[in-house]
Short mmCIF file of C-alpha atoms (C1' of nucleotides) in Angstrom, two decimals:
data_model
loop_
_atom_site.label_atom_id
_atom_site.label_comp_id
_atom_site.label_asym_id
_atom_site.label_seq_id
_atom_site.Cartn_x
_atom_site.Cartn_y
_atom_site.Cartn_z
CA MET X 25 13.67 -4.62 39.41
CA ILE X 26 10.03 -5.39 39.46
CA ARG X 27 8.12 -3.60 42.19
CA VAL X 28 4.99 -5.01 43.67
CA LYS X 29 2.14 -2.55 43.57
CA LYS X 30 -0.84 -2.87 45.83
CA THR X 31 -3.31 -2.96 42.94
CA ASP X 32 -2.34 -4.28 39.56
CA LEU X 33 -5.29 -3.59 37.31
CA ARG X 34 -4.21 -6.21 34.80
CA ARG X 35 -4.14 -9.02 37.35
CA GLU X 36 -7.33 -7.81 38.91
CA ALA X 37 -9.07 -7.97 35.53
CA GLY X 38 -7.71 -11.46 35.04
CA GLN X 39 -9.05 -12.56 38.40
CA ARG X 40 -12.45 -11.12 37.55
CA THR X 41 -12.44 -13.08 34.33
CA ARG X 42 -11.46 -16.27 36.16
CA ASP X 43 -14.21 -15.77 38.74
CA GLY X 44 -16.77 -15.02 36.06
CA LEU X 45 -15.85 -18.14 34.11
CA GLN X 46 -15.91 -20.29 37.21
CA SER X 47 -19.31 -19.10 38.34
CA ALA X 48 -20.79 -19.37 34.86
CA ALA X 49 -19.43 -22.93 34.70
CA LEU X 50 -20.94 -23.72 38.08
CA GLU X 51 -24.39 -22.56 37.02
CA LEU X 52 -24.29 -24.60 33.84
CA LEU X 53 -22.97 -27.65 35.68
CA ALA X 54 -25.80 -27.29 38.17
CA GLN X 55 -28.54 -27.17 35.59
CA ARG X 56 -27.21 -29.40 32.83
CA GLY X 57 -24.43 -31.58 34.24
CA GLN X 58 -20.97 -32.22 32.89
CA GLU X 59 -22.11 -33.28 29.41
CA GLY X 60 -24.35 -30.28 28.88
CA VAL X 61 -21.69 -27.65 29.37
CA THR X 62 -20.21 -25.92 26.31
CA LEU X 63 -17.23 -23.63 26.08
CA ARG X 64 -19.06 -20.93 24.18
CA GLU X 65 -22.04 -20.79 26.49
CA ILE X 66 -19.76 -20.33 29.48
CA THR X 67 -17.81 -17.55 27.83
CA ASP X 68 -20.98 -15.86 26.61
CA ARG X 69 -22.40 -15.81 30.12
CA ALA X 70 -19.17 -14.55 31.58
CA GLY X 71 -18.71 -11.96 28.82
CA ALA X 72 -15.35 -13.41 27.92
CA ASN X 73 -13.66 -14.70 24.79
CA VAL X 74 -13.51 -18.43 24.09
CA ALA X 75 -9.74 -18.37 24.39
CA ALA X 76 -10.01 -17.12 27.96
CA VAL X 77 -10.79 -20.61 29.22
CA SER X 78 -7.65 -22.11 27.73
CA TYR X 79 -5.62 -19.15 28.88
CA HIS X 80 -6.78 -19.15 32.48
CA PHE X 81 -7.60 -22.81 33.16
CA GLY X 82 -5.93 -24.82 30.42
CA SER X 83 -9.07 -26.54 29.18
CA LEU X 84 -12.81 -26.71 29.62
CA LYS X 85 -12.45 -29.87 31.67
CA ALA X 86 -9.96 -28.24 34.00
CA LEU X 87 -12.35 -25.33 34.51
CA CYS X 88 -15.19 -27.70 35.34
CA ASP X 89 -13.02 -29.73 37.68
CA THR X 90 -12.02 -26.55 39.50
CA ALA X 91 -15.64 -25.41 39.81
CA ILE X 92 -16.76 -28.83 41.00
CA GLU X 93 -14.01 -29.22 43.55
CA HIS X 94 -14.74 -25.76 44.89
CA ALA X 95 -18.45 -26.58 45.21
CA LEU X 96 -17.83 -29.92 46.87
CA GLU X 97 -15.46 -28.43 49.41
CA GLN X 98 -17.92 -25.65 50.19
CA TYR X 99 -20.67 -28.20 50.77
CA LEU X 100 -18.60 -30.54 52.91
CA ASP X 101 -17.50 -27.64 55.11
CA ALA X 102 -21.10 -26.56 55.63
CA GLN X 103 -22.16 -30.13 56.36
CA MET X 104 -19.42 -30.68 58.95
CA ALA X 105 -20.09 -27.36 60.61
CA ALA X 106 -23.75 -28.22 60.97
CA ILE X 107 -23.06 -31.64 62.47
CA ASP X 108 -20.30 -30.38 64.77
CA SER X 109 -22.59 -27.68 66.15
CA LEU X 110 -24.77 -30.38 67.68
CA GLY X 111 -24.52 -31.06 71.38
CA PRO X 112 -23.62 -34.54 72.66
CA ALA X 113 -27.25 -35.33 73.50
CA ALA X 114 -28.87 -34.22 70.24
CA THR X 115 -32.21 -35.80 69.39
CA LEU X 116 -32.87 -37.62 66.14
CA ASP X 117 -34.85 -34.67 64.81
CA GLU X 118 -31.97 -32.35 65.59
CA VAL X 119 -29.55 -34.62 63.79
CA ALA X 120 -31.85 -34.79 60.79
CA ALA X 121 -32.28 -31.00 60.81
CA ALA X 122 -28.50 -30.50 60.90
CA PHE X 123 -27.98 -33.11 58.19
CA ALA X 124 -30.47 -31.43 55.87
CA GLY X 125 -29.50 -27.93 56.99
CA PRO X 126 -27.06 -26.97 54.22
CA MET X 127 -29.53 -28.00 51.55
CA MET X 128 -32.46 -26.21 53.15
CA ARG X 129 -30.39 -23.07 53.50
CA ALA X 130 -29.34 -23.37 49.86
CA PHE X 131 -33.00 -23.52 48.85
CA ALA X 132 -33.70 -20.42 50.91
CA ALA X 133 -30.73 -18.52 49.52
CA GLY X 134 -31.04 -19.60 45.88
CA GLY X 135 -28.52 -18.33 43.32
CA GLN X 136 -24.97 -19.54 43.63
CA ASP X 137 -25.60 -21.42 46.86
CA LEU X 138 -28.28 -23.49 45.20
CA ALA X 139 -26.02 -24.03 42.19
CA VAL X 140 -23.37 -25.39 44.55
CA MET X 141 -25.90 -27.79 46.04
CA ARG X 142 -27.12 -28.98 42.65
CA THR X 143 -23.60 -29.46 41.35
CA VAL X 144 -22.70 -31.53 44.38
CA ALA X 145 -25.82 -33.60 43.85
CA ARG X 146 -24.90 -34.20 40.20
CA ILE X 147 -21.42 -35.43 40.98
CA GLY X 148 -23.07 -37.95 43.28
CA ILE X 149 -24.35 -39.54 40.09
CA GLU X 150 -21.42 -38.88 37.78
CA PRO X 151 -18.26 -38.71 39.88
CA PRO X 152 -15.53 -36.60 38.26
CA GLN X 153 -11.84 -36.35 39.00
CA GLY X 154 -10.57 -34.27 41.87
CA TRP X 155 -12.07 -36.50 44.53
CA GLU X 156 -8.67 -37.49 45.82
CA ARG X 157 -7.92 -34.23 47.55
CA LEU X 158 -11.28 -34.18 49.32
CA THR X 159 -11.56 -37.83 50.29
CA GLY X 160 -10.34 -37.06 53.79
CA LYS X 161 -12.94 -34.38 54.34
CA PHE X 162 -15.63 -36.63 52.96
CA GLU X 163 -14.86 -39.49 55.30
CA LYS X 164 -14.53 -37.20 58.30
CA SER X 165 -17.98 -35.86 57.49
CA ARG X 166 -19.38 -39.38 57.42
CA ARG X 167 -17.75 -40.32 60.73
CA ASP X 168 -19.26 -37.21 62.30
CA VAL X 169 -22.71 -38.16 61.15
CA LEU X 170 -22.40 -41.72 62.41
CA ARG X 171 -21.18 -40.49 65.79
CA VAL X 172 -24.23 -38.32 66.44
CA LEU X 173 -26.58 -40.75 64.75
CA GLY X 174 -25.64 -43.94 66.59
CA PRO X 175 -27.10 -43.14 70.03
CA ASN X 176 -30.40 -42.15 68.41
CA VAL X 177 -30.86 -45.36 66.43
CA PRO X 178 -30.19 -48.21 68.83
CA GLY X 179 -30.13 -51.82 67.74
CA VAL X 180 -28.90 -51.05 64.23
CA ASP X 181 -25.34 -52.01 63.34
CA GLU X 182 -22.90 -49.58 61.76
CA GLU X 183 -23.04 -50.99 58.25
CA GLU X 184 -26.76 -50.43 58.15
CA LEU X 185 -26.38 -46.93 59.56
CA ILE X 186 -23.97 -46.13 56.75
CA PHE X 187 -26.52 -47.38 54.26
CA ARG X 188 -29.25 -45.24 55.78
CA THR X 189 -26.99 -42.20 55.78
CA ARG X 190 -26.28 -42.70 52.11
CA CYS X 191 -30.00 -43.08 51.47
CA ALA X 192 -30.73 -39.85 53.30
CA ALA X 193 -27.99 -38.02 51.41
CA GLY X 194 -29.31 -39.43 48.15
CA LEU X 195 -32.80 -38.28 49.00
CA LEU X 196 -31.58 -34.73 49.58
CA ASN X 197 -29.58 -34.80 46.36
CA TRP X 198 -32.65 -35.96 44.49
CA LEU X 199 -34.74 -33.13 45.85
CA ALA X 200 -32.07 -30.68 44.73
CA LEU X 201 -32.03 -32.02 41.16
CA ALA X 202 -35.57 -33.04 40.35
CA PRO X 203 -38.28 -30.59 39.27
CA ILE X 204 -39.77 -30.84 42.75
CA GLY X 205 -36.74 -28.84 43.84
CA THR X 206 -38.09 -25.69 42.24
CA GLU X 207 -41.33 -26.15 44.16
CA LEU X 208 -39.42 -26.57 47.41
CA ALA X 209 -37.32 -23.48 46.73
CA ALA X 210 -40.53 -21.45 46.64
CA LEU X 211 -41.64 -22.67 50.07
CA PRO X 212 -41.05 -20.69 53.28
CA ALA X 213 -37.96 -22.08 54.98
CA GLU X 214 -39.80 -22.99 58.15
CA ARG X 215 -42.44 -24.89 56.23
CA LEU X 216 -39.85 -26.81 54.24
CA GLU X 217 -38.11 -27.81 57.45
CA ARG X 218 -41.36 -29.02 58.98
CA GLN X 219 -42.01 -31.25 55.96
CA LEU X 220 -38.51 -32.49 55.28
CA VAL X 221 -36.99 -33.18 58.70
CA PRO X 222 -39.44 -35.96 59.64
CA VAL X 223 -38.76 -37.76 56.39
CA VAL X 224 -34.99 -37.66 56.89
CA ALA X 225 -35.35 -38.66 60.51
CA GLY X 226 -37.65 -41.49 59.48
CA ALA X 227 -35.14 -42.78 56.97
CA PHE X 228 -32.48 -42.79 59.71
CA ARG X 229 -34.71 -44.41 62.24
CA GLY X 230 -36.36 -47.05 60.07
CA GLY X 231 -40.02 -47.81 59.73
CA ALA X 232 -41.03 -50.85 61.73
CA GLY X 233 -42.70 -49.52 64.84
CA MET H 11 -54.59 -55.98 -5.30
CA ILE H 12 -52.20 -56.31 -2.43
CA ARG H 13 -52.64 -59.45 -0.38
CA VAL H 14 -51.64 -59.71 3.24
CA LYS H 15 -49.37 -62.65 3.95
CA LYS H 16 -48.96 -64.11 7.40
CA THR H 17 -45.19 -63.59 7.49
CA ASP H 18 -43.60 -60.82 5.49
CA LEU H 19 -39.85 -61.28 5.82
CA ARG H 20 -39.17 -57.67 4.90
CA ARG H 21 -41.38 -56.28 7.62
CA GLU H 22 -40.04 -58.78 10.12
CA ALA H 23 -36.49 -57.65 9.41
CA GLY H 24 -37.57 -54.06 9.80
CA GLN H 25 -39.16 -54.84 13.13
CA ARG H 26 -35.98 -56.54 14.32
CA THR H 27 -34.00 -53.43 13.38
CA ARG H 28 -36.48 -51.20 15.20
CA ASP H 29 -36.32 -53.36 18.32
CA GLY H 30 -32.53 -53.44 18.24
CA LEU H 31 -32.31 -49.68 17.89
CA GLN H 32 -34.80 -49.13 20.68
CA SER H 33 -33.07 -51.41 23.11
CA ALA H 34 -29.63 -50.00 22.28
CA ALA H 35 -31.06 -46.53 22.84
CA LEU H 36 -32.53 -47.61 26.17
CA GLU H 37 -29.19 -48.91 27.43
CA LEU H 38 -27.39 -45.73 26.48
CA LEU H 39 -30.13 -43.57 27.97
CA ALA H 40 -29.87 -45.56 31.18
CA GLN H 41 -26.15 -45.13 31.58
CA ARG H 42 -25.53 -41.70 30.09
CA GLY H 43 -28.80 -39.79 29.95
CA GLN H 44 -30.35 -37.92 27.06
CA GLU H 45 -27.32 -35.75 26.35
CA GLY H 46 -24.86 -38.63 26.25
CA VAL H 47 -26.59 -40.57 23.50
CA THR H 48 -25.15 -40.47 19.98
CA LEU H 49 -26.62 -41.75 16.76
CA ARG H 50 -23.55 -43.67 15.72
CA GLU H 51 -23.11 -45.44 19.03
CA ILE H 52 -26.71 -46.64 18.95
CA THR H 53 -26.43 -47.94 15.40
CA ASP H 54 -23.09 -49.60 16.15
CA ARG H 55 -24.58 -51.45 19.11
CA ALA H 56 -27.63 -52.47 17.14
CA GLY H 57 -25.57 -53.46 14.10
CA ALA H 58 -27.51 -51.07 11.92
CA ASN H 59 -26.70 -48.24 9.56
CA VAL H 60 -26.94 -44.64 10.72
CA ALA H 61 -29.73 -43.99 8.25
CA ALA H 62 -31.86 -46.67 9.89
CA VAL H 63 -32.78 -44.31 12.72
CA SER H 64 -34.13 -41.65 10.40
CA TYR H 65 -35.88 -44.27 8.31
CA HIS H 66 -37.60 -46.07 11.17
CA PHE H 67 -38.11 -43.33 13.76
CA GLY H 68 -37.65 -40.03 11.96
CA SER H 69 -34.92 -38.70 14.21
CA LEU H 70 -32.68 -39.58 17.11
CA LYS H 71 -34.91 -37.60 19.44
CA ALA H 72 -38.00 -39.48 18.29
CA LEU H 73 -36.22 -42.79 18.93
CA CYS H 74 -35.25 -41.69 22.43
CA ASP H 75 -38.77 -40.46 23.16
CA THR H 76 -40.16 -43.81 22.06
CA ALA H 77 -37.69 -45.74 24.21
CA ILE H 78 -38.37 -43.50 27.20
CA GLU H 79 -42.12 -43.68 26.90
CA HIS H 80 -41.92 -47.46 26.61
CA ALA H 81 -39.74 -47.67 29.73
CA LEU H 82 -41.95 -45.36 31.74
CA GLU H 83 -45.08 -47.28 30.85
CA GLN H 84 -43.41 -50.58 31.75
CA TYR H 85 -42.39 -49.18 35.12
CA LEU H 86 -45.77 -47.64 35.94
CA ASP H 87 -47.50 -50.92 35.12
CA ALA H 88 -45.18 -52.84 37.43
CA GLN H 89 -45.64 -50.25 40.16
CA MET H 90 -49.44 -50.36 39.97
CA ALA H 91 -49.50 -54.15 39.87
CA ALA H 92 -47.39 -54.30 43.02
CA ILE H 93 -49.57 -51.84 44.90
CA ASP H 94 -52.82 -53.39 43.72
CA SER H 95 -51.71 -56.82 44.89
CA LEU H 96 -51.78 -55.58 48.48
CA GLY H 97 -54.67 -56.56 50.69
CA PRO H 98 -56.86 -53.90 52.32
CA ALA H 99 -55.11 -54.32 55.68
CA ALA H 100 -51.50 -54.20 54.48
CA THR H 101 -48.91 -53.12 57.03
CA LEU H 102 -46.53 -50.22 56.46
CA ASP H 103 -43.67 -52.60 55.78
CA GLU H 104 -45.74 -54.40 53.20
CA VAL H 105 -46.61 -51.12 51.51
CA ALA H 106 -42.95 -50.13 51.48
CA ALA H 107 -41.93 -53.53 50.11
CA ALA H 108 -44.50 -53.24 47.32
CA PHE H 109 -43.47 -49.66 46.59
CA ALA H 110 -39.82 -50.60 46.26
CA GLY H 111 -40.59 -53.97 44.68
CA PRO H 112 -40.15 -53.08 40.99
CA MET H 113 -36.78 -51.52 41.65
CA MET H 114 -35.54 -54.37 43.79
CA ARG H 115 -36.63 -56.87 41.16
CA ALA H 116 -34.87 -54.78 38.50
CA PHE H 117 -31.66 -54.94 40.54
CA ALA H 118 -32.01 -58.70 40.82
CA ALA H 119 -32.74 -59.15 37.13
CA GLY H 120 -30.19 -56.69 35.75
CA GLY H 121 -29.93 -56.15 31.99
CA GLN H 122 -32.85 -54.52 30.24
CA ASP H 123 -35.01 -54.42 33.35
CA LEU H 124 -32.38 -52.43 35.19
CA ALA H 125 -31.94 -50.19 32.17
CA VAL H 126 -35.68 -49.46 32.26
CA MET H 127 -35.41 -48.54 35.93
CA ARG H 128 -32.43 -46.27 35.40
CA THR H 129 -34.02 -44.56 32.43
CA VAL H 130 -37.16 -43.89 34.43
CA ALA H 131 -35.01 -42.48 37.21
CA ARG H 132 -33.21 -40.18 34.80
CA ILE H 133 -36.37 -38.74 33.36
CA GLY H 134 -37.34 -37.86 36.92
CA ILE H 135 -34.52 -35.33 36.71
CA GLU H 136 -34.79 -34.31 33.06
CA PRO H 137 -38.40 -34.71 31.98
CA PRO H 138 -38.76 -35.28 28.22
CA GLN H 139 -41.77 -35.08 25.94
CA GLY H 140 -44.29 -37.87 25.80
CA TRP H 141 -45.50 -37.37 29.34
CA GLU H 142 -48.93 -36.36 28.18
CA ARG H 143 -50.07 -39.81 27.16
CA LEU H 144 -48.98 -41.35 30.48
CA THR H 145 -50.17 -38.64 32.85
CA GLY H 146 -53.29 -40.62 33.62
CA LYS H 147 -51.41 -43.75 34.54
CA PHE H 148 -48.99 -41.76 36.61
CA GLU H 149 -51.72 -40.13 38.68
CA LYS H 150 -53.61 -43.37 39.10
CA SER H 151 -50.42 -44.91 40.46
CA ARG H 152 -50.09 -42.09 42.96
CA ARG H 153 -53.68 -42.40 44.10
CA ASP H 154 -53.16 -46.12 44.64
CA VAL H 155 -50.15 -45.50 46.83
CA LEU H 156 -51.96 -42.89 48.90
CA ARG H 157 -54.91 -45.20 49.41
CA VAL H 158 -52.85 -48.00 50.95
CA LEU H 159 -50.52 -45.61 52.72
CA GLY H 160 -53.06 -43.44 54.51
CA PRO H 161 -54.29 -45.96 57.09
CA ASN H 162 -50.71 -46.78 58.06
CA VAL H 163 -49.63 -43.19 58.68
CA PRO H 164 -52.31 -41.63 60.84
CA GLY H 165 -52.31 -37.96 61.76
CA VAL H 166 -50.57 -36.84 58.59
CA ASP H 167 -52.58 -34.90 56.03
CA GLU H 168 -52.68 -35.84 52.37
CA GLU H 169 -50.42 -33.08 51.12
CA GLU H 170 -47.69 -34.27 53.39
CA LEU H 171 -48.24 -37.89 52.37
CA ILE H 172 -47.78 -36.87 48.76
CA PHE H 173 -44.53 -35.18 49.69
CA ARG H 174 -43.31 -38.28 51.49
CA THR H 175 -44.26 -40.48 48.57
CA ARG H 176 -42.29 -38.28 46.23
CA CYS H 177 -39.35 -38.40 48.62
CA ALA H 178 -39.48 -42.19 48.73
CA ALA H 179 -39.70 -42.40 44.95
CA GLY H 180 -36.79 -39.99 44.66
CA LEU H 181 -34.74 -42.06 47.06
CA LEU H 182 -35.30 -45.19 44.97
CA ASN H 183 -34.44 -43.30 41.80
CA TRP H 184 -31.25 -42.09 43.39
CA LEU H 185 -30.19 -45.58 44.35
CA ALA H 186 -30.78 -46.68 40.77
CA LEU H 187 -28.58 -43.92 39.33
CA ALA H 188 -25.76 -43.37 41.80
CA PRO H 189 -22.67 -45.57 42.00
CA ILE H 190 -24.12 -47.19 45.11
CA GLY H 191 -26.58 -48.80 42.71
CA THR H 192 -23.92 -51.14 41.35
CA GLU H 193 -23.13 -52.23 44.90
CA LEU H 194 -26.79 -52.91 45.57
CA ALA H 195 -27.16 -54.89 42.35
CA ALA H 196 -24.49 -57.27 43.64
CA LEU H 197 -26.35 -57.93 46.89
CA PRO H 198 -28.61 -60.95 47.41
CA ALA H 199 -32.20 -59.88 46.83
CA GLU H 200 -33.32 -60.86 50.30
CA ARG H 201 -30.53 -58.87 51.91
CA LEU H 202 -31.31 -55.78 49.83
CA GLU H 203 -34.95 -55.98 50.86
CA ARG H 204 -34.02 -56.26 54.53
CA GLN H 205 -31.88 -53.11 54.27
CA LEU H 206 -34.07 -51.02 52.02
CA VAL H 207 -37.63 -51.63 53.17
CA PRO H 208 -37.14 -50.11 56.65
CA VAL H 209 -35.70 -46.96 55.14
CA VAL H 210 -38.62 -46.51 52.75
CA ALA H 211 -41.10 -47.32 55.49
CA GLY H 212 -39.36 -44.84 57.77
CA ALA H 213 -39.58 -42.10 55.18
CA PHE H 214 -43.32 -42.79 54.87
CA ARG H 215 -43.88 -42.95 58.58
CA GLY H 216 -41.76 -39.99 59.68
CA GLY H 217 -39.13 -39.88 62.36
CA ALA H 218 -40.42 -38.35 65.57
CA GLY H 219 -41.20 -41.23 67.90
"C1'" DC G 14 -40.14 -62.71 -15.32
"C1'" DA G 15 -41.11 -57.75 -14.57
"C1'" DT G 16 -42.46 -54.44 -11.24
"C1'" DA G 17 -42.75 -52.31 -7.04
"C1'" DA G 18 -42.24 -51.89 -2.18
"C1'" DA G 19 -39.37 -52.21 2.05
"C1'" DG G 20 -35.23 -51.97 3.79
"C1'" DT G 21 -30.12 -51.21 3.89
"C1'" DC G 22 -25.90 -48.91 2.85
"C1'" DA G 23 -21.58 -45.73 1.85
"C1'" DA G 24 -20.77 -41.21 1.34
"C1'" DG G 25 -21.16 -36.71 2.32
"C1'" DC G 26 -23.40 -32.08 3.96
"C1'" DC G 27 -23.62 -28.74 7.47
"C1'" DA G 28 -23.55 -27.20 12.21
"C1'" DT G 29 -21.24 -27.21 16.46
"C1'" DC G 30 -17.74 -28.66 19.48
"C1'" DG G 31 -13.00 -27.78 22.05
"C1'" DC G 32 -8.94 -25.66 21.25
"C1'" DT G 33 -5.03 -22.95 18.99
"C1'" DT G 34 -2.86 -19.08 16.76
"C1'" DG G 35 -0.97 -14.65 15.87
"C1'" DA G 36 -2.16 -10.09 16.26
"C1'" DT G 37 -3.65 -6.47 19.38
"C1'" DT G 38 -4.87 -3.88 23.49
"C1'" DT G 39 -3.94 -2.59 28.24
"C1'" DA G 40 -1.40 -1.22 32.19
"C1'" DC G 41 2.76 -1.22 34.52
"C1'" DT G 42 8.15 -0.56 34.63
"C1'" DA G 43 12.53 1.54 33.86
"C1'" DT S 26 8.82 7.45 26.16
"C1'" DA S 27 10.22 2.89 24.95
"C1'" DG S 28 9.77 -1.71 26.44
"C1'" DT S 29 7.29 -5.58 28.41
"C1'" DA S 30 4.27 -8.74 30.49
"C1'" DA S 31 -0.72 -9.83 31.15
"C1'" DA S 32 -4.78 -10.25 29.04
"C1'" DT S 33 -8.03 -10.19 25.19
"C1'" DC S 34 -9.64 -11.02 20.66
"C1'" DA S 35 -11.16 -12.63 15.74
"C1'" DA S 36 -10.38 -16.23 12.92
"C1'" DG S 37 -9.90 -20.72 11.88
"C1'" DC S 38 -8.52 -25.90 12.39
"C1'" DG S 39 -9.74 -30.69 13.04
"C1'" DA S 40 -13.08 -33.71 15.00
"C1'" DT S 41 -17.60 -35.12 15.79
"C1'" DG S 42 -22.47 -34.58 15.89
"C1'" DG S 43 -27.37 -35.41 13.42
"C1'" DC S 44 -29.29 -36.07 9.23
"C1'" DT S 45 -29.87 -36.64 3.98
"C1'" DT S 46 -29.06 -38.59 -0.46
"C1'" DG S 47 -29.08 -41.75 -4.22
"C1'" DA S 48 -27.72 -46.23 -5.31
"C1'" DC S 49 -28.28 -50.96 -4.09
"C1'" DT S 50 -30.35 -55.50 -2.13
"C1'" DT S 51 -34.07 -58.24 -0.79
"C1'" DT S 52 -38.69 -59.89 -1.05
"C1'" DA S 53 -43.45 -60.07 -2.31
"C1'" DT S 54 -46.89 -59.35 -6.09
"C1'" DG S 55 -49.14 -59.84 -10.84
#
DNA sequence: CATAAAGTCAAGCCATCGCTTGATTTACTA
DNA sequence: TAGTAAATCAAGCGATGGCTTGACTTTATG
C-alpha cells in the first residue's frame, strides 16, 4: 500500500521545476513573443535540463500555452475586479481609472506582474490557442465595462462603445509593449495615473465638444 | 572604355529582383515581424534564388533593414503631408482626421500600402537599426503635430501633449496590427473615419468634461 | 568573335532548433 | 536493505535556419 506523506520531496522538486519553467517562459514571451522563445533559453533561465520541458509539459508549445492561459486569466480577473468595485454612479474618470488600473499597477509592481501584462498584450496581436476556456470570462469582462460605461457616454450606440473599448484596450496594450512602456514604468504611480486616465477617458468619451 | 547605355538589360533584371525581394520582405515583415521572416520564404515569393539576397543586399538582415527604412520613410512623408495640408485654424476633428489619415487610407488601399503601415507599427514595438537617418524626419513630424494640436487643446502643457500624441499613434498602430485591423479594413472608408476620428480626437482632448 | 561583367542557380556547410532516448540519481516504500 | 517511482541528465537525431561556393547563363563591350 502506498501511503500519502505530507511532504514528498520528489514531487515538491518537480513542482519547483514546473514553476520555474513556467515563469521563465512567461518572461521570454513577454519580451520576445511566441516566435522568440527557445527551449534552451527557458531551461537555462530556470536552471533545468532541456528534457524537463517535454517531461513536465509535453512540448514547448504546451508550456507556452499554459503560461499564456495563466497570464490571461490573471489579467481578466484583475480587470473584472476593478470594474466590479465601481459604484453604480461612477464617473467617466473613475471608469477609465478602473479600466487602466491593472496595467498601471503592473507598471508599479514590475517583475512578473508586468510580464503578465506584456504577455496579454502580445496575444492581442497574435492570438494563440487556449482561448476557448476563457471566452466566457472575456465576454463577461466586456459586458461589465459596457454597463458602467454606457451612462457616462450618452448618445453613442452600443456598437460604437464596443469599438471605443477595444481602442482603449489596444492603447493600453501598446503602452505595455512599446519602448515608451519602460519610461512609464519609471514614473511615480500617481503621476502616471494623472497622465493616462484623461487619455483613456477621452477615447471613451469621443472628441467633438 | 566602358560606355553607358540608356538601357542595360542586365542591370534592369537585377533591379527587378531587388524590388521583388524587398516587397516580399515587406509583406512578411508586416504579417510576422522581424523574427518570423525566413530567407527561403522571401525568395520563394519573389521567385528568386536564395543566393540573390546575399548578392543584392549582403544579408537577410540588411534586406529587412532596407525594407523597414523604406516603409518608415514612406509613412513619415505621408504623415507630414497630411498635417501640413491643414490650415492654421484647423479644428480638433480635422487634426485627428489628418493624423489618422495615412492609416485609414492604407486600410482602404490594402496590399503594399497596408503592409507599409503594419511594418511601421511593428517597428514601434521592436525598433531596428536604421533609425538614425530618419530621426530628423521623425522629430519634424512630431513638431508639426504639436503645432496644430496646441491651439485645440488649451490648458495642457507640452509634455502632456507629447504623451497624448504618442498614445494616439500607439492606438493607430495597434489597430493596424491586431485582428481587429482586418475587420476595419473591410469597412467602408467613410464609416471607419466616422468611428475612428472621435476616438483619436478624444485621446488628444482628454476626458474630463 | 572573344572577353568580361552582371546576374542566377543547385548544392552544400554549419549552427541552432525542438524533441527523444537510455542511463542515472534521488527519495520514498515495504 | 532491496525495490520502485519520480525526476534529472548528457548525448544525439532530424529538420530548418542563414549563408557560401563554384559553375553556369545572359548581355554588353572591343
